[in-house]
mmCIF file of N, CA and C in Angstrom:
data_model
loop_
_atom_site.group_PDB
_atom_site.id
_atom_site.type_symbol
_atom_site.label_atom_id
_atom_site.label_comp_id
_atom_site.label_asym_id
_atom_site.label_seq_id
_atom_site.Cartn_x
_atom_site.Cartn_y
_atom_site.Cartn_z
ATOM 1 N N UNK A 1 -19.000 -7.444 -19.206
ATOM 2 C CA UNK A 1 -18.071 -7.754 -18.130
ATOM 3 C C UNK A 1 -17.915 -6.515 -17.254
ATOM 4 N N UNK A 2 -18.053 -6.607 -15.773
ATOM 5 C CA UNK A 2 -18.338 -5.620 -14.769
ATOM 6 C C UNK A 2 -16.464 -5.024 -14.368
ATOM 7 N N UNK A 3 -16.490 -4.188 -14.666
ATOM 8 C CA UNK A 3 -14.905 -3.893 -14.276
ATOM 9 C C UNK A 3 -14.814 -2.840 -12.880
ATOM 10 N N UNK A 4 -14.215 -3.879 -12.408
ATOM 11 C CA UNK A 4 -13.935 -3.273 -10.559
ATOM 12 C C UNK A 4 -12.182 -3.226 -10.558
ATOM 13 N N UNK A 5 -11.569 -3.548 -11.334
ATOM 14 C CA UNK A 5 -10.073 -2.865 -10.955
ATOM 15 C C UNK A 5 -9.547 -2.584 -9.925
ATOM 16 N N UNK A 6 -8.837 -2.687 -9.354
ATOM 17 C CA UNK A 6 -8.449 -1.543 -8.354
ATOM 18 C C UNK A 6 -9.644 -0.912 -7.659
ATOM 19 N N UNK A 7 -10.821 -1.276 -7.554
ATOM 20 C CA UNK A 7 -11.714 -0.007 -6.918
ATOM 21 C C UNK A 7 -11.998 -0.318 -5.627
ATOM 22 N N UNK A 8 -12.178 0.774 -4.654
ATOM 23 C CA UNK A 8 -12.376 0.338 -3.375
ATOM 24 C C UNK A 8 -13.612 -0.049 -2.992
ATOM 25 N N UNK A 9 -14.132 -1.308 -2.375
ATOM 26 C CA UNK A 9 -15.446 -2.116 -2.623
ATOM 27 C C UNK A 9 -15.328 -1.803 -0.796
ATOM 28 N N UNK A 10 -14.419 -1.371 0.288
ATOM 29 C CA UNK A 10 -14.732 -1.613 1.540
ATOM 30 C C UNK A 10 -15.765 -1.635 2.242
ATOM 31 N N UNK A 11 -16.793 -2.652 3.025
ATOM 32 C CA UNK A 11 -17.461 -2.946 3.261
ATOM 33 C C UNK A 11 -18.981 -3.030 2.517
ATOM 34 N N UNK A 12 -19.166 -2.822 0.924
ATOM 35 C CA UNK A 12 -19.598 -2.735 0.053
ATOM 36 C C UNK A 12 -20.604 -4.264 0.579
ATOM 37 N N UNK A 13 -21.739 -3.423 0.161
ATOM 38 C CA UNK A 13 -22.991 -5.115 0.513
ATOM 39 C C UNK A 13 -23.175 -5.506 -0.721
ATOM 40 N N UNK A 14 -22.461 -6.564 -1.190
ATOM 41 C CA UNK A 14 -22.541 -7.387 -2.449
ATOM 42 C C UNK A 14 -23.138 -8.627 -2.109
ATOM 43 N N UNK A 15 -23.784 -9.359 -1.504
ATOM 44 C CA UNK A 15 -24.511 -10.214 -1.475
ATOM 45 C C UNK A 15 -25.432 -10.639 -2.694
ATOM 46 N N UNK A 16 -25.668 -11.795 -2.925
ATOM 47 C CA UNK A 16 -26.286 -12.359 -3.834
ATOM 48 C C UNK A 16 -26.274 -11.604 -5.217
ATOM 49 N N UNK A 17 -25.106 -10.716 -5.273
ATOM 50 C CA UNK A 17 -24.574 -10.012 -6.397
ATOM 51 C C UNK A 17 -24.074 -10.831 -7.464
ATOM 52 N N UNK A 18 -24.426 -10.488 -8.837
ATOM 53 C CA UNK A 18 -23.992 -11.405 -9.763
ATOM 54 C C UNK A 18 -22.451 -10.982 -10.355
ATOM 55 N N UNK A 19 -21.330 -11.841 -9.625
ATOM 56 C CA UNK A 19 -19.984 -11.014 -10.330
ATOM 57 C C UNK A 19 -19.147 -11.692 -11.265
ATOM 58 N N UNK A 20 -20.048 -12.636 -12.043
ATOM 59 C CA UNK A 20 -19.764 -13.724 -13.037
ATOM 60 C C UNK A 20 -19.171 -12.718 -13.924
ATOM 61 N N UNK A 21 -17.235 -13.282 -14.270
ATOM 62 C CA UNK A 21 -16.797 -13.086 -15.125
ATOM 63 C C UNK A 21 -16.142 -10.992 -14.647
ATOM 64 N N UNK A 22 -16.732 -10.797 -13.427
ATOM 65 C CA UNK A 22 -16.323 -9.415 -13.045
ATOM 66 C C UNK A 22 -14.661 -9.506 -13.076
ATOM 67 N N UNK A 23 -13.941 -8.169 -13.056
ATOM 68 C CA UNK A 23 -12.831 -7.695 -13.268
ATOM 69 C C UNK A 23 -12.832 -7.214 -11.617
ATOM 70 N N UNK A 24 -11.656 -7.499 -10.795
ATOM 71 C CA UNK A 24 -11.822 -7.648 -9.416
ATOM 72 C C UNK A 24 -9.925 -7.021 -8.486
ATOM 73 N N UNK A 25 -9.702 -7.555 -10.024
ATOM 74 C CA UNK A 25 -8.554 -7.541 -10.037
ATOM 75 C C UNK A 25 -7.167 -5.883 -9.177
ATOM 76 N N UNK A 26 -7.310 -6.902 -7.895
ATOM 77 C CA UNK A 26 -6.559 -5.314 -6.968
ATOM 78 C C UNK A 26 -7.316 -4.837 -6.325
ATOM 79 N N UNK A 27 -8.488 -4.595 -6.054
ATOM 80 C CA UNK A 27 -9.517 -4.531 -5.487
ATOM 81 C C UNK A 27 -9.296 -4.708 -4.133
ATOM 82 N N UNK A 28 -10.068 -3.484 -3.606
ATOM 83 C CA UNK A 28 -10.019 -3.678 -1.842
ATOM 84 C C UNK A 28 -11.435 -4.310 -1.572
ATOM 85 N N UNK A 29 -11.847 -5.432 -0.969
ATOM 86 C CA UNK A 29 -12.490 -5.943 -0.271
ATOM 87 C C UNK A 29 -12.448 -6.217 1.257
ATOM 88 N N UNK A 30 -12.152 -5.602 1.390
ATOM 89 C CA UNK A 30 -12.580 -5.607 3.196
ATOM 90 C C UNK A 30 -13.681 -4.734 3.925
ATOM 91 N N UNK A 31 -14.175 -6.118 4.220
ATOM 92 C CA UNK A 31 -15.252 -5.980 5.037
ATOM 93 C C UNK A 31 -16.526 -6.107 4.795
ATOM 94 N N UNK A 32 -16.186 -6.289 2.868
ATOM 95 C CA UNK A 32 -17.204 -6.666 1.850
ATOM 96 C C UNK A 32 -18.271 -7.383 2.441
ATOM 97 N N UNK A 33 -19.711 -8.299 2.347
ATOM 98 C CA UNK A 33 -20.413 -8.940 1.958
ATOM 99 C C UNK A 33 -20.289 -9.649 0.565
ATOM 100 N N UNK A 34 -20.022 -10.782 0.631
ATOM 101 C CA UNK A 34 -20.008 -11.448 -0.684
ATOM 102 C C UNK A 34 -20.761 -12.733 -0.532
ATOM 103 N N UNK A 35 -21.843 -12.638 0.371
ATOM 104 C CA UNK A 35 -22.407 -14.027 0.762
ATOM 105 C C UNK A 35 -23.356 -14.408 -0.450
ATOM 106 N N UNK A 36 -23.085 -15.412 -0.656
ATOM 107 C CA UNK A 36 -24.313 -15.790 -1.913
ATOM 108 C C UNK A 36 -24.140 -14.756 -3.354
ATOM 109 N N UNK A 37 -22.596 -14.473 -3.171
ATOM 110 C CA UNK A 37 -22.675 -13.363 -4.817
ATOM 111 C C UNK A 37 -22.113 -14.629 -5.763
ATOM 112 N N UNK A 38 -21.796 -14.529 -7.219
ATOM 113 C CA UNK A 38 -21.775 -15.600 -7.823
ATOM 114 C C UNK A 38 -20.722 -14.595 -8.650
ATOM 115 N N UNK A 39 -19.320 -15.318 -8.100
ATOM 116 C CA UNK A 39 -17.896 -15.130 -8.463
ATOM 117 C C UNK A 39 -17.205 -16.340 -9.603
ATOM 118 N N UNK A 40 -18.225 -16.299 -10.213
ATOM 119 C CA UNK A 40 -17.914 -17.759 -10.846
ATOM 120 C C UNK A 40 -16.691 -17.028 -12.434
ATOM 121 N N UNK A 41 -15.787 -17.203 -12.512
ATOM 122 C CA UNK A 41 -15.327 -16.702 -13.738
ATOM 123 C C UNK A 41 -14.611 -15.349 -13.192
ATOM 124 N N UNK A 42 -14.776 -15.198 -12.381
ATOM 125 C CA UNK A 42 -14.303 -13.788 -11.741
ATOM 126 C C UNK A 42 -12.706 -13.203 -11.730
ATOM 127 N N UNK A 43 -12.270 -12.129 -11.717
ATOM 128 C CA UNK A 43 -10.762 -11.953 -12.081
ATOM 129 C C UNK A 43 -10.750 -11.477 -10.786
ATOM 130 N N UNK A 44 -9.847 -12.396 -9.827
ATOM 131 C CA UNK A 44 -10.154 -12.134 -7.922
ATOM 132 C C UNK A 44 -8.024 -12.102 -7.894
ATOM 133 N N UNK A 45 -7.246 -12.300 -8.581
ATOM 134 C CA UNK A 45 -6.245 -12.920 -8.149
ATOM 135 C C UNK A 45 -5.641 -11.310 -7.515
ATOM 136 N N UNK A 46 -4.920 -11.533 -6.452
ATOM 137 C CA UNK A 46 -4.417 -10.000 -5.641
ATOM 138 C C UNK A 46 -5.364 -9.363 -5.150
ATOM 139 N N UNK A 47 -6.455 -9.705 -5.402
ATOM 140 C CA UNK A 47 -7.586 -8.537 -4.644
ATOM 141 C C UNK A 47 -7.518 -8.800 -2.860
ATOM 142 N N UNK A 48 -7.789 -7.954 -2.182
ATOM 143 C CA UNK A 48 -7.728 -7.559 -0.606
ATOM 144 C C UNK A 48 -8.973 -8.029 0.311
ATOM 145 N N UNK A 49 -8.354 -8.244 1.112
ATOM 146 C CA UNK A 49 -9.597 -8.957 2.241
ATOM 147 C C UNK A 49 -9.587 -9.310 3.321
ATOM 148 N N UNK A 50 -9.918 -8.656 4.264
ATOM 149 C CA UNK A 50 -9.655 -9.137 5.603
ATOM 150 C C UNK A 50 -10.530 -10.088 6.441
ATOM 151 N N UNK A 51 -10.506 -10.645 7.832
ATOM 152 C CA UNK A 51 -11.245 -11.294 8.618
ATOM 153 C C UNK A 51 -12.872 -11.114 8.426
ATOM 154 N N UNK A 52 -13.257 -9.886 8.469
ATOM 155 C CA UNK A 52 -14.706 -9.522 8.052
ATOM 156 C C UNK A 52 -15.196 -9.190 7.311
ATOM 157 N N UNK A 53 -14.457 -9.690 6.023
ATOM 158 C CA UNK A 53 -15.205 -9.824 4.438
ATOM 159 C C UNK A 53 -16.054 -11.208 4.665
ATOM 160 N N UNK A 54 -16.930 -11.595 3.649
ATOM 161 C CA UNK A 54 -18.054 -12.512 3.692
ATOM 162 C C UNK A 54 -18.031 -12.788 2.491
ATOM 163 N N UNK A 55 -17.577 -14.540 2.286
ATOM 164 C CA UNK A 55 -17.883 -15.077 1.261
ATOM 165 C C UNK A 55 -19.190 -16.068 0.912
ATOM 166 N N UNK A 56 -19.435 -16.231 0.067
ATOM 167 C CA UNK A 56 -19.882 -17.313 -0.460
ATOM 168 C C UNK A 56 -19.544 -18.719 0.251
ATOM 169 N N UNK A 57 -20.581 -19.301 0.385
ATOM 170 C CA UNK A 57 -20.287 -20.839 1.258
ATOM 171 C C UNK A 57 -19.391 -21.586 0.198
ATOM 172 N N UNK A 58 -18.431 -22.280 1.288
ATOM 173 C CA UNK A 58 -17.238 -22.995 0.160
ATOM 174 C C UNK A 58 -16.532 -22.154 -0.501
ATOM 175 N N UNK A 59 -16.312 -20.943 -0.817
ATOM 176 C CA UNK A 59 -15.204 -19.918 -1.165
ATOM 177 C C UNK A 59 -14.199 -20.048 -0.665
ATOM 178 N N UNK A 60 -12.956 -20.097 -1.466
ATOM 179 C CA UNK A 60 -11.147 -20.092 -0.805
ATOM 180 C C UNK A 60 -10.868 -19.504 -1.246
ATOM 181 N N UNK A 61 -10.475 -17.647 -0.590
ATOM 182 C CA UNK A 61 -9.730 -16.837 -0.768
ATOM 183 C C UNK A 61 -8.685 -17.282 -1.024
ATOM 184 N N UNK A 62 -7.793 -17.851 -0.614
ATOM 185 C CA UNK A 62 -6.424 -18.764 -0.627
ATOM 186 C C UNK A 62 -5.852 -19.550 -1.846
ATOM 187 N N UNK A 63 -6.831 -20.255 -1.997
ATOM 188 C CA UNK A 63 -7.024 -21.034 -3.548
ATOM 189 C C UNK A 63 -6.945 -20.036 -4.686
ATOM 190 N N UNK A 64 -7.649 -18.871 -4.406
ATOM 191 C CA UNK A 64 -7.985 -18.004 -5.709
ATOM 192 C C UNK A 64 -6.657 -16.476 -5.893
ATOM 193 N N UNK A 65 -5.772 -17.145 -4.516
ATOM 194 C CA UNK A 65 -4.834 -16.042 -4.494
ATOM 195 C C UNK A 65 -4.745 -15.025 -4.571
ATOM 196 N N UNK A 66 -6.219 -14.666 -3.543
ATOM 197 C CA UNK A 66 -6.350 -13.546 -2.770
ATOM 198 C C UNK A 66 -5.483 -12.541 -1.341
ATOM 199 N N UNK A 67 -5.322 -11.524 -1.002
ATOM 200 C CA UNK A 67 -4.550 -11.637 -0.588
ATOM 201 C C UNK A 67 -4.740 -11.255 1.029
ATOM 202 N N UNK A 68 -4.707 -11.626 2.171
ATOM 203 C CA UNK A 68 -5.220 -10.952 3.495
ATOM 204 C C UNK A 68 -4.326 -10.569 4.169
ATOM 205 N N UNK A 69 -5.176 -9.044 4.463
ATOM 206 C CA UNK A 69 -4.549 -8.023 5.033
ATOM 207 C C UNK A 69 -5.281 -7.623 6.187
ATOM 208 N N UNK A 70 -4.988 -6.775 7.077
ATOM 209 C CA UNK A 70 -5.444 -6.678 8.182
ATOM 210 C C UNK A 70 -6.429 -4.753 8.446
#
């Protein structure tokens, strides 16, 4: 299990990254690439993200109670 905690991922190219079951948890994502990464199992709840992070097609930040910031 990949542990990202709290770590700052900002604009980090994670694409088609495998983050099955990753630790995400608090995590700054903004501006990330996350297109085609595979968040399946993933610990996302509170992690950060703004307008120009990039998810995965069909991804809901919202649903997964993520949190957007600017």
């Amino acid at each position: 299990k990949t542990d990202f905690q709290v770590a700052n991922l900002q604009n980090a190219m994670l694409q088609s990254t495998d983050l099955a079951y990753a630790n995400l948890l608090g995590a700054d994502l903004r501006g990330a690439d996350l297109s085609e990464a595979n968040l399946k199992w993933a610990v996302i709840k509170g992690t950060r993200y703004n307008k120009q992070t990039r998810f995965p097609q069909g991804f809901n930040p919202q649903k997964e109670e993520m949190q957007l910031v600017d």
